Every structure is written in structure tokens, then in C-alpha cells.
XYZ file of C-alpha atoms in Angstrom:
212
model
C -20.866 99.235 -17.260
C -23.279 97.575 -14.847
C -26.156 98.216 -17.270
C -24.191 96.627 -20.134
C -23.409 93.561 -17.986
C -27.087 93.250 -17.058
C -28.137 93.508 -20.721
C -25.674 90.760 -21.669
C -27.074 88.479 -18.974
C -30.692 89.160 -20.025
C -29.842 88.616 -23.709
C -28.169 85.265 -23.004
C -31.130 84.153 -20.895
C -33.579 85.101 -23.654
C -31.543 83.272 -26.299
C -31.247 80.166 -24.133
C -34.957 80.084 -23.266
C -35.927 80.676 -26.906
C -33.780 77.781 -28.134
C -34.733 75.574 -25.184
C -33.166 72.359 -23.934
C -29.417 72.251 -23.518
C -29.091 75.712 -25.113
C -30.021 77.233 -21.736
C -26.813 75.927 -20.154
C -24.618 76.870 -23.120
C -26.134 80.367 -23.285
C -25.379 80.874 -19.589
C -21.794 79.679 -20.022
C -21.360 81.903 -23.076
C -22.664 84.932 -21.165
C -20.308 84.219 -18.265
C -17.384 83.968 -20.699
C -18.254 87.372 -22.209
C -18.505 89.004 -18.786
C -15.211 87.465 -17.672
C -12.936 87.750 -20.726
C -14.391 90.784 -22.524
C -16.021 92.953 -19.871
C -13.274 92.256 -17.348
C -15.606 90.969 -14.637
C -13.698 88.847 -12.144
C -15.966 86.356 -10.375
C -14.612 85.467 -6.958
C -16.152 81.993 -6.956
C -17.511 80.779 -10.308
C -20.523 78.497 -9.740
C -18.933 75.592 -11.588
C -20.890 72.943 -9.663
C -24.194 74.699 -10.285
C -23.403 75.122 -13.979
C -22.544 71.432 -14.311
C -25.777 70.486 -12.572
C -27.763 72.724 -14.934
C -25.919 71.206 -17.895
C -26.718 67.688 -16.669
C -30.385 68.475 -16.043
C -30.918 70.195 -19.385
C -29.112 67.319 -21.135
C -31.468 64.915 -19.393
C -34.534 66.917 -20.427
C -33.296 67.282 -24.010
C -32.487 63.569 -24.307
C -35.851 62.677 -22.803
C -37.643 64.808 -25.376
C -35.589 63.743 -28.409
C -35.861 60.054 -27.572
C -39.638 60.215 -27.238
C -39.550 59.572 -23.512
C -41.317 62.840 -22.726
C -44.141 61.984 -25.121
C -44.461 58.589 -23.451
C -44.635 60.122 -19.969
C -47.246 62.633 -21.119
C -49.243 59.786 -22.690
C -49.183 57.807 -19.438
C -50.150 60.895 -17.466
C -53.026 61.577 -19.869
C -54.293 57.995 -19.483
C -54.206 58.349 -15.692
C -55.982 61.715 -15.731
C -58.655 60.566 -18.190
C -59.418 57.525 -16.043
C -60.017 59.805 -13.036
C -61.226 63.116 -14.534
C -63.271 64.120 -11.488
C -60.149 64.008 -9.295
C -57.945 65.971 -11.687
C -57.531 68.834 -9.202
C -55.576 66.437 -6.982
C -54.026 64.088 -9.535
C -52.636 66.746 -11.892
C -50.384 68.500 -9.333
C -49.204 65.150 -7.953
C -48.218 64.024 -11.458
C -46.384 67.339 -11.994
C -44.655 66.863 -8.651
C -43.376 63.420 -9.681
C -42.312 64.641 -13.134
C -40.238 67.492 -11.708
C -38.859 65.503 -8.785
C -37.373 62.804 -10.996
C -36.093 65.096 -13.765
C -34.859 68.114 -11.798
C -36.438 70.795 -14.008
C -39.813 72.506 -13.796
C -39.988 73.042 -17.558
C -40.857 69.392 -18.097
C -44.203 69.943 -16.357
C -45.163 72.481 -19.040
C -45.872 69.596 -21.413
C -48.683 68.488 -19.106
C -50.560 71.788 -18.916
C -52.483 71.438 -22.227
C -53.536 67.915 -21.251
C -54.675 69.070 -17.816
C -56.714 71.905 -19.315
C -58.396 69.645 -21.881
C -59.276 66.878 -19.407
C -60.598 69.393 -16.873
C -62.933 71.050 -19.384
C -64.221 67.692 -20.591
C -64.937 66.708 -16.974
C -66.734 69.987 -16.252
C -64.020 71.149 -13.830
C -62.776 74.726 -13.943
C -59.342 74.386 -15.612
C -57.747 77.050 -13.409
C -58.196 74.794 -10.371
C -55.808 71.998 -11.434
C -53.674 74.330 -13.562
C -52.938 76.748 -10.716
C -51.904 74.021 -8.286
C -49.919 72.199 -10.978
C -47.866 75.333 -11.720
C -47.176 75.781 -8.007
C -46.287 72.094 -7.717
C -43.844 72.264 -10.634
C -41.943 75.163 -9.061
C -41.915 73.898 -5.466
C -40.954 70.354 -6.460
C -37.497 71.610 -7.423
C -36.387 71.514 -3.785
C -37.580 67.893 -3.521
C -35.527 66.773 -6.531
C -32.077 65.241 -6.011
C -31.078 66.478 -9.496
C -31.712 70.201 -9.102
C -29.227 72.991 -8.429
C -31.387 74.084 -5.484
C -30.733 70.734 -3.818
C -26.997 71.102 -4.375
C -27.112 74.493 -2.659
C -29.072 73.090 0.296
C -26.647 70.188 0.686
C -23.693 72.563 0.571
C -25.132 74.735 3.344
C -26.353 71.940 5.632
C -23.333 69.665 5.175
C -21.434 71.804 7.688
C -24.110 70.900 10.243
C -23.744 67.140 9.612
C -27.087 66.951 7.795
C -27.077 64.244 5.123
C -28.883 64.165 1.782
C -31.159 61.394 3.066
C -32.208 63.489 6.054
C -32.925 66.466 3.799
C -35.204 64.454 1.525
C -36.862 62.738 4.464
C -38.187 66.207 5.312
C -38.544 67.896 1.926
C -40.235 65.134 -0.091
C -43.218 64.518 2.216
C -43.562 68.172 3.228
C -43.704 69.419 -0.372
C -46.146 66.650 -1.312
C -48.400 67.447 1.649
C -48.256 71.145 0.799
C -49.316 70.404 -2.789
C -52.245 68.290 -1.613
C -53.345 71.042 0.790
C -53.058 73.528 -2.067
C -55.347 71.325 -4.149
C -57.887 71.324 -1.319
C -57.731 75.132 -1.178
C -58.827 75.488 -4.823
C -61.091 72.423 -5.041
C -64.261 74.549 -5.008
C -62.772 77.874 -6.043
C -65.007 79.824 -8.438
C -68.353 78.864 -9.899
C -68.852 75.542 -11.623
C -68.574 75.688 -15.402
C -72.288 75.033 -15.960
C -73.144 77.929 -13.611
C -70.501 80.409 -14.751
C -72.187 83.428 -16.377
C -69.027 84.297 -18.303
C -69.352 80.981 -20.114
C -73.154 80.741 -20.223
C -73.793 84.093 -21.937
C -71.555 83.404 -24.985
C -72.964 79.881 -25.207
C -76.572 81.131 -25.117
C -75.774 83.733 -27.761
C -74.208 81.069 -29.952
C -77.278 78.848 -29.567
C -79.565 81.771 -30.401
C -77.587 82.505 -33.559
C -77.685 78.859 -34.618
C -81.450 78.638 -34.052
């Protein structure tokens, strides 16, 4: 029975991720309903608050995308990155950090990855440098977002110790941002430069030889 329950959970997650947007929340609720009313699973404390937070965040992300707001944010981010292409290793993760912090979901940063890769290659910067830090930034920024379920869990645990939401963010926001900047420093010179990378030079030389 445990295997069947696990398969139901995995199937609902796959369906929700495939459909995207608000379907993630509805797929999770549908899976919970199957486990409860059909499989006879009795949850002791249903995570209603967490589910409502997920529903709100996915609704926000879906509305942002459907209204064209996501395209506008990506356009602004692209303008910023193209104006400072040589600093993309630092700017890209900071932009991802701000995107995730003010939307509450890391999936919204995925729209920036193609732009980051393109700008980095045009600037002669190894794309994996800004891309790696940006992916880390998008996942770690969840705890610095007041809209995420992770924040709700932290508030619930620390509220018993008289720790307020303002005090939590006074620590999390700057610490996550500093960590992202330090991560950008750690990969700033990682790997050979594009013009000196043999994995890129050999195919390019072969292509030039064929053309000549």
C-alpha cells in the first residue's frame, strides 16, 4: 500500500509540473484527496496553510505570466545585463535573487536562464559561471521571500520564541544576498576563458578549415 501511495504522489507531482502554473497546487490537492478518501490515509495535521500559500504563489506566478508581467521583467533584466555584460557573473544571480524574493517561487527564475546564457556567450564569459550561481540563488532565495511556504514554516517554529517576521528577514535577506555574492566570487574565474578553451577552439578551427 505504501508503494501505491508513493506512486500516486509522484504521478500528481509529474502532472502538476508538466501543466505548470496553478496546476501544481491543484495536482497536489487532488493527490491528497485520493490518499485521504480512497486509500484511507488519515493525515493527523493536513498542511492547509502550506497548501494555501502554494496556491497563492502559483496563482501569482500564473497571473504574472498570463498578463505579460513576466515578459516585462525578463525584458528589463535583459536590458540591465546587456548594459553590463562583463559583470554578468554578479548581476545575474542578484537579479534571480530579487525575482524569487518578490514572487515566492524559484520557477520564475527559469525564464532568465536563456537570457543569461546568451549574454554571457556574447560577452566572452563562460556561461556556466553566471548560470551556476543563478541556479543556487534561485533556490536559496526562497527562505528570503515573505511569500514562500518555507518562510511560513520558519515563522511558525520561531514564533514560540518571540521572534518576529521582521527579525527573521533582518537576518535572512542580507545573509542570503551576501552568500550569493560570495558564490559569484568563487566562480568568477572558474575554468578557462572561452577564447582559450580547447573544447571550443578545436571545433571552431575544424569549422574554419572546412569553410576554407
